[in-house]
Every structure is written in structure tokens, then in C-alpha cells.
Tab-separated table of C-alpha atoms and ligand atoms in Angstrom:
chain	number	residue	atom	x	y	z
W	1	UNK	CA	0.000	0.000	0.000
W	2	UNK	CA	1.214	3.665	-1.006
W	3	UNK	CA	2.565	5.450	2.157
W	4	UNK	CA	2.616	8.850	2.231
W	5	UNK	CA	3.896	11.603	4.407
W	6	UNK	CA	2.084	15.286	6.183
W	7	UNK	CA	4.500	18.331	4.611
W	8	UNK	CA	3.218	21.561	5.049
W	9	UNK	CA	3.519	24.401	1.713
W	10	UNK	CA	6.398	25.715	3.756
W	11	UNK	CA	8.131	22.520	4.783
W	12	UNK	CA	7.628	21.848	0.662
W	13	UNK	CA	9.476	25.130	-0.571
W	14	UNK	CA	12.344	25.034	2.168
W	15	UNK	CA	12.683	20.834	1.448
W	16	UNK	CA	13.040	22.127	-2.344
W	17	UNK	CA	15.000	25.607	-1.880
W	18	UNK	CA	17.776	22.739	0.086
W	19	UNK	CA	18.025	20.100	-2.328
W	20	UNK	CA	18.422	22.805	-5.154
W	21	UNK	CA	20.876	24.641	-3.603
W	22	UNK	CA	22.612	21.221	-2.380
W	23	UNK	CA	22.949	20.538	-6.077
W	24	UNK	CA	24.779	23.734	-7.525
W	25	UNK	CA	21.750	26.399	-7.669
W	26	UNK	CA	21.863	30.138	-6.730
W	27	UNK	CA	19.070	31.873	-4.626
W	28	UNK	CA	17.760	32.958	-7.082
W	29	UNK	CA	17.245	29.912	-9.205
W	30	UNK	CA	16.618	27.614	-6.203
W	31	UNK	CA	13.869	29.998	-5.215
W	32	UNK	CA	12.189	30.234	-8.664
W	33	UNK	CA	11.497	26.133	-8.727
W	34	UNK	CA	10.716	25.973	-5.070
W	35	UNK	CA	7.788	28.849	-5.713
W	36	UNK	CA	6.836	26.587	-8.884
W	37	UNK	CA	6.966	22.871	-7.282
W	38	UNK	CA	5.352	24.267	-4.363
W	39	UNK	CA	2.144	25.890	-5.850
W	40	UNK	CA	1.779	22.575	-7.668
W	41	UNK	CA	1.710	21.083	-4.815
W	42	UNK	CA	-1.112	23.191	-3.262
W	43	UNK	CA	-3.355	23.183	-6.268
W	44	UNK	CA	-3.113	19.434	-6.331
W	45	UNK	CA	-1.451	19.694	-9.441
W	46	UNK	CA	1.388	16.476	-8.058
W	47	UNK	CA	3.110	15.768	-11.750
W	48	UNK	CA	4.398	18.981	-12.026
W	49	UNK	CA	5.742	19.189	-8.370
W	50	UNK	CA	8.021	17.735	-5.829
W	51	UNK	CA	7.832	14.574	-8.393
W	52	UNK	CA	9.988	16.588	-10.598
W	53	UNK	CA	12.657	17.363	-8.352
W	54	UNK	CA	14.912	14.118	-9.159
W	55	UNK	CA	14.489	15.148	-13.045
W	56	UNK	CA	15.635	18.458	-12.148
W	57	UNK	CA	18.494	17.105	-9.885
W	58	UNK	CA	19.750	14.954	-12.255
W	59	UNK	CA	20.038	17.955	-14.885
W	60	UNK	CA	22.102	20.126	-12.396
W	61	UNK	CA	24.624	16.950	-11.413
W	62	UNK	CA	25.245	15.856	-15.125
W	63	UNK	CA	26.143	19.971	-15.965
W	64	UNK	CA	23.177	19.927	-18.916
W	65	UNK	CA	21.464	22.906	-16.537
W	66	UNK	CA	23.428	25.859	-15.103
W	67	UNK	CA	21.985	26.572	-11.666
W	68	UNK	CA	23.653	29.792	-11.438
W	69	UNK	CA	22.530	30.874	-15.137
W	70	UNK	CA	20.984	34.326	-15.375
W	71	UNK	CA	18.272	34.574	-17.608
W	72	UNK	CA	18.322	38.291	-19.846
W	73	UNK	CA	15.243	40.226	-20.950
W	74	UNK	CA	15.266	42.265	-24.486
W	75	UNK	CA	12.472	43.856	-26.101
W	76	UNK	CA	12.675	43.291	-30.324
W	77	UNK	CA	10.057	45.502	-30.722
W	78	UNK	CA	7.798	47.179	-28.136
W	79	UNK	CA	5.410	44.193	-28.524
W	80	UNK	CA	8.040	41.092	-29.310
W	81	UNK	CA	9.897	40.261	-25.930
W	82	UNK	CA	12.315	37.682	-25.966
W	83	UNK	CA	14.955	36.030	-22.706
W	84	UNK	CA	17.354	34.178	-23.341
W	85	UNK	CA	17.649	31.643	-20.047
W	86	UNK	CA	21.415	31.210	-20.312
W	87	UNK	CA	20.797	27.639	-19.541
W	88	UNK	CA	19.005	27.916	-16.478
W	89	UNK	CA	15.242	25.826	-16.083
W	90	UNK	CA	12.033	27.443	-17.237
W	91	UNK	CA	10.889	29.215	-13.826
W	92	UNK	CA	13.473	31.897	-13.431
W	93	UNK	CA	13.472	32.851	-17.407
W	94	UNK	CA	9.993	32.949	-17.021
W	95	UNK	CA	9.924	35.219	-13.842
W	96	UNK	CA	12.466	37.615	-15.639
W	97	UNK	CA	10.257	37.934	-18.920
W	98	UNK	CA	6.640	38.014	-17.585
W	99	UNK	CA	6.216	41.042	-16.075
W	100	UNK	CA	7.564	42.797	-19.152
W	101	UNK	CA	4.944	41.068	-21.371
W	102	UNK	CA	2.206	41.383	-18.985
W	103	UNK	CA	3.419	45.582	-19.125
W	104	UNK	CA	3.827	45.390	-23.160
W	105	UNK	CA	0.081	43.274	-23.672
W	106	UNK	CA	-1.372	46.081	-21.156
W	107	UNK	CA	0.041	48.850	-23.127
W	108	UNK	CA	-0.119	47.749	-26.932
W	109	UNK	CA	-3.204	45.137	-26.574
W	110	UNK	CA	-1.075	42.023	-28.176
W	111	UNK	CA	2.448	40.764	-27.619
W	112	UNK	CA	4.548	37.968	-27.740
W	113	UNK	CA	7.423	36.582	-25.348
W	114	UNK	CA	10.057	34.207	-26.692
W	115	UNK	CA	11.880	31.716	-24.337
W	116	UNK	CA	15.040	30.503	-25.341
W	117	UNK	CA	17.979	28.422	-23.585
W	118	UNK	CA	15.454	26.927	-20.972
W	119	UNK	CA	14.851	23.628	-19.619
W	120	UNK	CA	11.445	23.713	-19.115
W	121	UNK	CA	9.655	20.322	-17.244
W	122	UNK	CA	7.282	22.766	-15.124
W	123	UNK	CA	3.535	23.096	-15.317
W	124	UNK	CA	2.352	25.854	-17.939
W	125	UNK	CA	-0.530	27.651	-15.949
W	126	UNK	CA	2.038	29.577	-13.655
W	127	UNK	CA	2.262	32.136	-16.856
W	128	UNK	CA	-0.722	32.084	-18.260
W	129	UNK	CA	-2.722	32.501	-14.750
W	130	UNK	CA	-0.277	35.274	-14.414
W	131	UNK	CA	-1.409	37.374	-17.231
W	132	UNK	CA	-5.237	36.543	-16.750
W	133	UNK	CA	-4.141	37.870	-12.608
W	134	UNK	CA	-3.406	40.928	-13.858
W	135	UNK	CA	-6.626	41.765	-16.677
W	136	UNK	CA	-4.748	39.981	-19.562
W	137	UNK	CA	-5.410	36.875	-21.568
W	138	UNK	CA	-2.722	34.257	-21.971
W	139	UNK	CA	-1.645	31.199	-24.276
W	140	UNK	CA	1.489	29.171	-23.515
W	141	UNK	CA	3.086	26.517	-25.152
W	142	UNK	CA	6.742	24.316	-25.118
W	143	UNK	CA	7.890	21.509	-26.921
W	144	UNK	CA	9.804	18.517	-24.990
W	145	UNK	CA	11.292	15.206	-25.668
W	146	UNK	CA	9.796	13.315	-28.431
W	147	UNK	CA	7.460	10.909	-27.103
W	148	UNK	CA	4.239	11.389	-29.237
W	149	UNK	CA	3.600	9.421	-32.465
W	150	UNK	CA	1.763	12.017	-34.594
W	151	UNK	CA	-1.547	10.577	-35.626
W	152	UNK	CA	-1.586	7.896	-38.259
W	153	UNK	CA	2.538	6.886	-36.992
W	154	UNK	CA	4.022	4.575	-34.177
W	155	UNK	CA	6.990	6.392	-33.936
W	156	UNK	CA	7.237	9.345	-31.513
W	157	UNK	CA	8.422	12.529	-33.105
W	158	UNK	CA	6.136	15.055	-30.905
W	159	UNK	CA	6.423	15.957	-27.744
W	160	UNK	CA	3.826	15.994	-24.571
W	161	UNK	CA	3.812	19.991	-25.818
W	162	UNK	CA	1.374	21.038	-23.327
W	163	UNK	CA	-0.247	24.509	-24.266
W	164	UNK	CA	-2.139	26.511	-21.128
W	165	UNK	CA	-5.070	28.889	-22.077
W	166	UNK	CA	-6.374	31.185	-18.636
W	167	UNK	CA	-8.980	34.354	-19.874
W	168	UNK	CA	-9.427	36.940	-16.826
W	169	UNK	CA	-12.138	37.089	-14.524
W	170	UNK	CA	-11.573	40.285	-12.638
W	171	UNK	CA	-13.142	39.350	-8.739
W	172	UNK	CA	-13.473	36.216	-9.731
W	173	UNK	CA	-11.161	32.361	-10.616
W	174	UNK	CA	-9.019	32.386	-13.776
W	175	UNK	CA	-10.742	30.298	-16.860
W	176	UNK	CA	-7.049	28.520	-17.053
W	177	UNK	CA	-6.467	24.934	-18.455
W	178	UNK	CA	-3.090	23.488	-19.049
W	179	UNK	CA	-2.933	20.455	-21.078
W	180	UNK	CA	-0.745	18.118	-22.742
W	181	UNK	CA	-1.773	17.360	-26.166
W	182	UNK	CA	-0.864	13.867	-25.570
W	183	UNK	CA	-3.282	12.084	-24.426
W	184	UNK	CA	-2.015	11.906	-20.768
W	185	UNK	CA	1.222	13.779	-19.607
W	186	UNK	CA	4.013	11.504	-19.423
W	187	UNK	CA	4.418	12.414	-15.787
W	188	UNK	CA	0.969	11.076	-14.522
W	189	UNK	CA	1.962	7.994	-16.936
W	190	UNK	CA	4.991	7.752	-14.725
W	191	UNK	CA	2.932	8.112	-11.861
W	192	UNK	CA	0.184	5.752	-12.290
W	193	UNK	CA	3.058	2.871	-12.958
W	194	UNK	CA	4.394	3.582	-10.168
W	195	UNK	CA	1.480	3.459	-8.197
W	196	UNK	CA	0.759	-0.092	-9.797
W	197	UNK	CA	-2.490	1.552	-11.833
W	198	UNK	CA	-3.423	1.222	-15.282
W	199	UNK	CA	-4.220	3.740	-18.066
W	200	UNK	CA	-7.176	3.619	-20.676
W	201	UNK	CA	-6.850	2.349	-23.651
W	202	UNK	CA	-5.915	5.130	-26.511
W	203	UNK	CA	-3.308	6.364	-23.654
W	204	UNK	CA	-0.217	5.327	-25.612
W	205	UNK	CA	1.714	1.826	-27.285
W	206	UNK	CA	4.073	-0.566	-25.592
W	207	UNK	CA	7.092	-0.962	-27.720
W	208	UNK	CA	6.125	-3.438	-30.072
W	209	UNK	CA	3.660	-0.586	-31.099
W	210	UNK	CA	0.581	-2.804	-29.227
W	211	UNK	CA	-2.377	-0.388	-27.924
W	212	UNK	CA	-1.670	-0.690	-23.969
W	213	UNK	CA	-3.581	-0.177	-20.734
W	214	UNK	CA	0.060	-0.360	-18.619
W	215	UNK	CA	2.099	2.673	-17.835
W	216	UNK	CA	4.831	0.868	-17.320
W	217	UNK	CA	4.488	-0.502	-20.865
W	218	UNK	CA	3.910	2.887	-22.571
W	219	UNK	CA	6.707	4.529	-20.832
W	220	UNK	CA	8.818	1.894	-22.946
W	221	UNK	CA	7.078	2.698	-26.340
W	222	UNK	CA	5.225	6.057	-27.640
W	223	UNK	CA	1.970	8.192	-25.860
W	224	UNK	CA	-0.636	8.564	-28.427
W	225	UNK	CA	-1.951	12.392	-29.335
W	226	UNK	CA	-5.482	12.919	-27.666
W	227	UNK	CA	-8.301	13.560	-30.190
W	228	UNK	CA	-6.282	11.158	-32.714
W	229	UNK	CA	-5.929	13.660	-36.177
W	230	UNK	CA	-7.159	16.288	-34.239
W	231	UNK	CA	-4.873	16.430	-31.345
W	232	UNK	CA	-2.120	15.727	-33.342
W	233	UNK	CA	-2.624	18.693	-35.358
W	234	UNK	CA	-2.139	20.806	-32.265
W	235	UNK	CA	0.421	19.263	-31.006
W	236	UNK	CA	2.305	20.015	-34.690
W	237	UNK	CA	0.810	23.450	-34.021
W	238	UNK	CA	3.061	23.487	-30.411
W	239	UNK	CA	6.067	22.448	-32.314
W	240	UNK	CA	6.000	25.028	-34.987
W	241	UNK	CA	5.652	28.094	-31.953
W	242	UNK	CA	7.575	26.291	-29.341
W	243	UNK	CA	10.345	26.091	-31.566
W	244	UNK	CA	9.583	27.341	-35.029
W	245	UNK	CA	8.556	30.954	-33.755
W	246	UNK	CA	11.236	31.097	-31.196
W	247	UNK	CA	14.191	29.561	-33.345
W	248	UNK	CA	14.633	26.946	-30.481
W	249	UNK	CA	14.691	22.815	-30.447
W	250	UNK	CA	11.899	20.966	-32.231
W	251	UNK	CA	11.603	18.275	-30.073
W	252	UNK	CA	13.495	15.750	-32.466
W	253	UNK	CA	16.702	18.036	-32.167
W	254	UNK	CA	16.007	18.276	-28.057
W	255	UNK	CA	16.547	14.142	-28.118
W	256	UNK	CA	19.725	14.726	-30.799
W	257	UNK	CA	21.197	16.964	-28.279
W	258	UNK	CA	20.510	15.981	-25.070
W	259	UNK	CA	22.924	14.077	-23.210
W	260	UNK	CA	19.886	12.040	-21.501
W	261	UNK	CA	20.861	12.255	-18.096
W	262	UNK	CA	16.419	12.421	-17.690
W	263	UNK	CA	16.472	15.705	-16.797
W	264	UNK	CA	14.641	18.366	-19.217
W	265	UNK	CA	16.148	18.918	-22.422
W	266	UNK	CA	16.966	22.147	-23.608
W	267	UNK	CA	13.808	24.021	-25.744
W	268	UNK	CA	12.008	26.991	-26.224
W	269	UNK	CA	8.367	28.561	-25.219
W	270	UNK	CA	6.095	30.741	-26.408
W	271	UNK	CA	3.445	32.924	-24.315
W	272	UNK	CA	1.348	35.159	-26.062
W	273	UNK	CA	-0.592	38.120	-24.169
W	274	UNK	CA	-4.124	39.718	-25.350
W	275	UNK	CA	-5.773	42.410	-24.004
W	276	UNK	CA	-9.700	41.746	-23.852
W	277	UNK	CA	-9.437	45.743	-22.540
W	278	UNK	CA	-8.048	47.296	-25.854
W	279	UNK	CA	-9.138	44.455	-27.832
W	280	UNK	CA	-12.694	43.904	-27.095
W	281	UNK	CA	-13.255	47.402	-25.432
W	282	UNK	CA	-15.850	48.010	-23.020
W	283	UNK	CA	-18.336	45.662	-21.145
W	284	UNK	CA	-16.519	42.587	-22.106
W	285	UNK	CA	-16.453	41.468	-18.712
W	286	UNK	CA	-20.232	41.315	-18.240
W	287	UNK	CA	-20.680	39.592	-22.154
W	288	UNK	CA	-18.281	36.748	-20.921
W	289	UNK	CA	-20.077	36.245	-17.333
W	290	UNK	CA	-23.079	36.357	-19.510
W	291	UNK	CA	-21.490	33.033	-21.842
W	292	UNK	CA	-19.638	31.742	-17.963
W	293	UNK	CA	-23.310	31.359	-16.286
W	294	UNK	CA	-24.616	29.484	-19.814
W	295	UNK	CA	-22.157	27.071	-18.970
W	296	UNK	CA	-22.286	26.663	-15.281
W	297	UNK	CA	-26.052	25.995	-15.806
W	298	UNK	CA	-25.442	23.126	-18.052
W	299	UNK	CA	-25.249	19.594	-15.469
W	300	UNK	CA	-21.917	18.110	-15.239
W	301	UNK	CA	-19.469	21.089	-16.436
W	302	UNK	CA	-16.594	22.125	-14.521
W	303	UNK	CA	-14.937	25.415	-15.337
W	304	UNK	CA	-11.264	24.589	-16.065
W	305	UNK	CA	-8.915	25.986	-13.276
W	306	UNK	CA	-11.707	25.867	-10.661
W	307	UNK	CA	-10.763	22.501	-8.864
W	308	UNK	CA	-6.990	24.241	-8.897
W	309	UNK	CA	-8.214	27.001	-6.846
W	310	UNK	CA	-10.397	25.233	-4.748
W	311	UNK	CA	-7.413	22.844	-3.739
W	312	UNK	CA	-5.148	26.316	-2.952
W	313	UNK	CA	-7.942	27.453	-0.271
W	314	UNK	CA	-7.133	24.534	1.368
W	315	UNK	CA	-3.679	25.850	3.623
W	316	UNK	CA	-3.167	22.550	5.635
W	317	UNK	CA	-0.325	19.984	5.111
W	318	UNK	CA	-0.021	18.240	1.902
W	319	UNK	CA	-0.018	14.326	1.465
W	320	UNK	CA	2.954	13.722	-0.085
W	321	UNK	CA	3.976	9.643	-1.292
W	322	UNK	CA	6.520	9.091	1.222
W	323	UNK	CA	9.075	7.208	-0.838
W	324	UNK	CA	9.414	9.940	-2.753
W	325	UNK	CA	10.107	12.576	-0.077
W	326	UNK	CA	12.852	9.494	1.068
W	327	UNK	CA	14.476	9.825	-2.228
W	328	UNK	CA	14.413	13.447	-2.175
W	329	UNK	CA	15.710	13.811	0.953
W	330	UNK	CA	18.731	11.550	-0.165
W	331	UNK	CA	19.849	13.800	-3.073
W	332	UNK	CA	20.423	16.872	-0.084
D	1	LIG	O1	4.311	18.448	-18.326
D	1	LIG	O2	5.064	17.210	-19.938
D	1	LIG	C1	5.062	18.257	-19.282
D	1	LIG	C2	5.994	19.339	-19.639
D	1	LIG	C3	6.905	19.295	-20.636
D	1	LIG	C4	7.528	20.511	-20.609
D	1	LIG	C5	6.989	21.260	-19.619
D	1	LIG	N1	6.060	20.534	-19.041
């Protein structure tokens, strides 16, 4: 039976802030993933935190990620922002460029930030729920490892390329989704082997390119794209502004390049920012709430983001699999 462990959010960030800085990071870097990991943690959201700390571990120890990098912000043009993350993981970059496209969407109604030389393996909401925090709508997307046969193949050549969508609700929750296009994250794949669970069918192929219902299986071969043609078509889409529009790794070239040591690969991201205020103009709020209670009313529908926020009210200790926190506690 899976054991598991009481950590509080706090006991969370300062386990992560030590093991990070244990393994080569700065402050500064060290405190950008422990803020990430840990508000995964409280929204419930438990691929994307401390179960990503070995990946990121192992990244630091083989020298793929520089702890110490320092990410640098330049504007292109007053609406094309662009950092270059010196090698460091997603979170930092990501801290460094926001607030200047989150200035430049508020001011010009549409721009674009370009993340390059980051090693991203973090959930995607962070940025988007931090442009829709502040008025602003946001998209997000990043290409990773290929491990997605593109509809019609059995060979992976996509990534998991999750894209995040969150649309403002001033007073109220964030519309905000964040969601691989395959058709389960690798990490929860991960996850439910290791928890000795299986995985519905359409999930992914064992090696021998076999529809499976094991993780463990699936981990060895290729996940399938959700929505067969359909999600594979955004996935391609992910590619092209992951790494097309940013000049950064496909996710073929990420495999050619890395030195597989399982930590995240280097890539690019893309977040785009929209302002529904100079865009739409006024009383757009009250015409969305108007579409927002259509679809409440309708039995059975669940607002993306809500469950996320729901889970963050909740300020008590986190369960936490307690094998995991053993193995964490090891790499200190
Ligand atoms: O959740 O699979 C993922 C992921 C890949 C890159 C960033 N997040």
C-alpha cells in the first residue's frame, strides 16, 4: 500500500530551496522552482511538483542545466519580448520575462514573449494565470522530448507539448487549463506505474507498437496524441511556436542533443498576451459572465482551473507519497 507523508507548503518550498541549492543552484534559481513545485503542490497539481525534483536534480549533477545561469530580458520591438535563459530551467526565465509582457500586452493590446535556452519540465498555468491575474489573456506553449507518435505513426516525433489557455475574470477564478496534447502527460503515466495503476486504452503503445492499458508498458514505447488527427494537429501546431517561432529545439533536435541524463532537455516557449481591454473594449467582462453562467447551468461542467483554486484554499499539510520525499531527501 502507497505510504505517504504530512508536509506543510512551507516545509515543501524550504525541502526544495535545500536540495536545489545542495545541487549547484543560486538563490535565485533555487527559489524560482521551489515557488513553482510548491504551488503545484497546493493546487493538487502532483506531476508537475516535488515529483519533478529528481528530473531536475539529475540535470544540475550531469552539468546539462546551469543553476547559477541568469536569464536576460530584451524587447525586439515594443510588442516582441524575448529572454534568453542562459541555460538555467524554465521558472526563473519565465519570472524575468513576464512582467515585461504582462506591461507590453497592457500597453499595446497584443504581444509575444520568446523563451530561449530553458529547460522547461514545469507546469504551464504559472504564466498564463499570471497574465489573466493581472486583466490579460494568456496562451502558452513548449515543446519537450519526443514521445508522441503524430496521428496515423508509431513512432514518436512530438512531444507531450502542453499549451495553457487562462482568460481573466476580474473578482473572480481564472478560466485557465493546461494540457498536454498527448493524451495523458508523461508524468501522470509515470505516476500511475508507479502506483501499480493502469491507463485507458488510446493512452499510448508498448514498444512493439501494441495499444496498452500499462504505464509501465507505454513509458517503454510512444503516448498517443489525444483527439487522434485532431490532437495531433495541435500538437504540430506546439512544435512550430515552441520552436519554429522562437528559433529553439523541435523536439526531435532536443533528443539529438541531449545528453539524456532524464532531466529536461533544452527548448524553447512561447506565451502570447491579449488584451480583452483594448481588444474587445468596453463591457466585455459582463458579455463573458453572460457566456460563464450558460455554462455553469449546463449539469456536469466544470470550469477549467476551478478545482486548482479550490485545492489552494485549502492551507493545511499536503499528502505527499513518502518514498518519494525518502528519495528526495537523499539527493540533499
Ligand atoms: O508536463 O510534460 C510536461 C511538460 C513538458 C515541458 C513542460 N512541461
Amino acid at each position: 500500500m502507497t505510504e505517504f507523508t504530512e508536509l506543510t507548503l512551507e516545509q515543501i518550498s524550504a525541502l526544495i530551496n535545500e536540495v536545489m541549492i545542495a545541487n549547484g543552484c543560486d538563490d535565485a534559481n533555487a527559489a524560482a522552482l521551489a515557488d513553482i513545485m510548491t504551488r503545484a503542490e497546493r493546487d493538487g497539481s502532483h506531476s508537475h511538483g516535488l515529483f519533478r525534483v529528481p528530473g531536475y536534480v539529475k540535470a544540475l549533477r550531469s552539468g546539462k542545466v546551469d543553476g547559477k545561469a541568469k536569464p536576460v530580458v530584451a524587447k525586439k520591438t515594443p510588442a516582441i519580448i524575448h529572454v534568453d535563459g542562459r541555460g538555467c530551467f524554465a521558472p526563473l526565465a519565465q519570472a524575468v520575462g513576464l512582467p515585461v509582457l504582462a506591461e507590453a500586452t497592457a500597453e499595446i493590446g497584443v504581444a509575444a514573449l520568446s523563451l530561449t535556452g530553458i529547460h522547461h519540465f514545469a507546469a504551464l498555468w504559472p504564466e498564463t494565470e499570471y497574465l489573466a491575474d493581472r486583466g490579460l489573456v494568456g496562451i502558452a506553449c513548449t515543446a519537450y522530448m519526443p514521445m508522441v507518435a503524430p496521428a496515423g505513426s508509431k513512432a514518436a516525433l512530438f512531444g507531450t507539448n502542453p499549451i495553457s489557455f487562462a482568460w481573466p475574470r476580474p473578482g473572480k477564478t481564472p478560466v485557465c487549463y493546461d494540457m498536454a496534447t498527448a493524451a495523458m502527460a508523461m508524468g501522470d503515466v509515470q505516476i500511475a506505474a508507479r502506483d501499480g495503476k493502469s491507463v485507458p486504452l488510446g493512452t499510448g503503445l508498448d514498444a512493439d507498437g501494441n495499444p496498452s492499458t500499462d504505464p509501465a508498458a507505454i513509458a517503454k514505447g510512444v503516448l498517443l496524441p489525444f483527439g487522434g488527427y485532431k490532437g495531433s494537429a495541435i500538437a504540430m501546431m506546439v512544435e512550430l511556436l515552441a520552436a519554429g517561432l522562437t528559433s529553439e529545439q523541435f523536439s526531435f533536435e532536443a533528443r539529438e542533443n541531449d545528453n539524456g541524463d532524464g532531466g529536461p532537455p533544452r527548448g524553447g516557449e512561447m506565451v502570447i498576451g491579449l488584451s480583452p481591454d483594448l481588444i474587445a473594449g468596453d463591457g466585455w467582462q459582463e458579455h463573458v459572465e453572460r457566456f460563464m453562467d450558460r455554462l455553469r447551468a449546463l449539469e456536469g461542467v466544470r470550469i477549467p482551473g476551478e478545482r486548482r483554486h479550490k485545492n489552494r484554499l485549502d492551507t493545511g499539510p499536503r499528502e505527499i507519497n513518502a518514498t518519494l520525499i525518502e528519495t528526495i531527501t537523499a539527493l540533499k
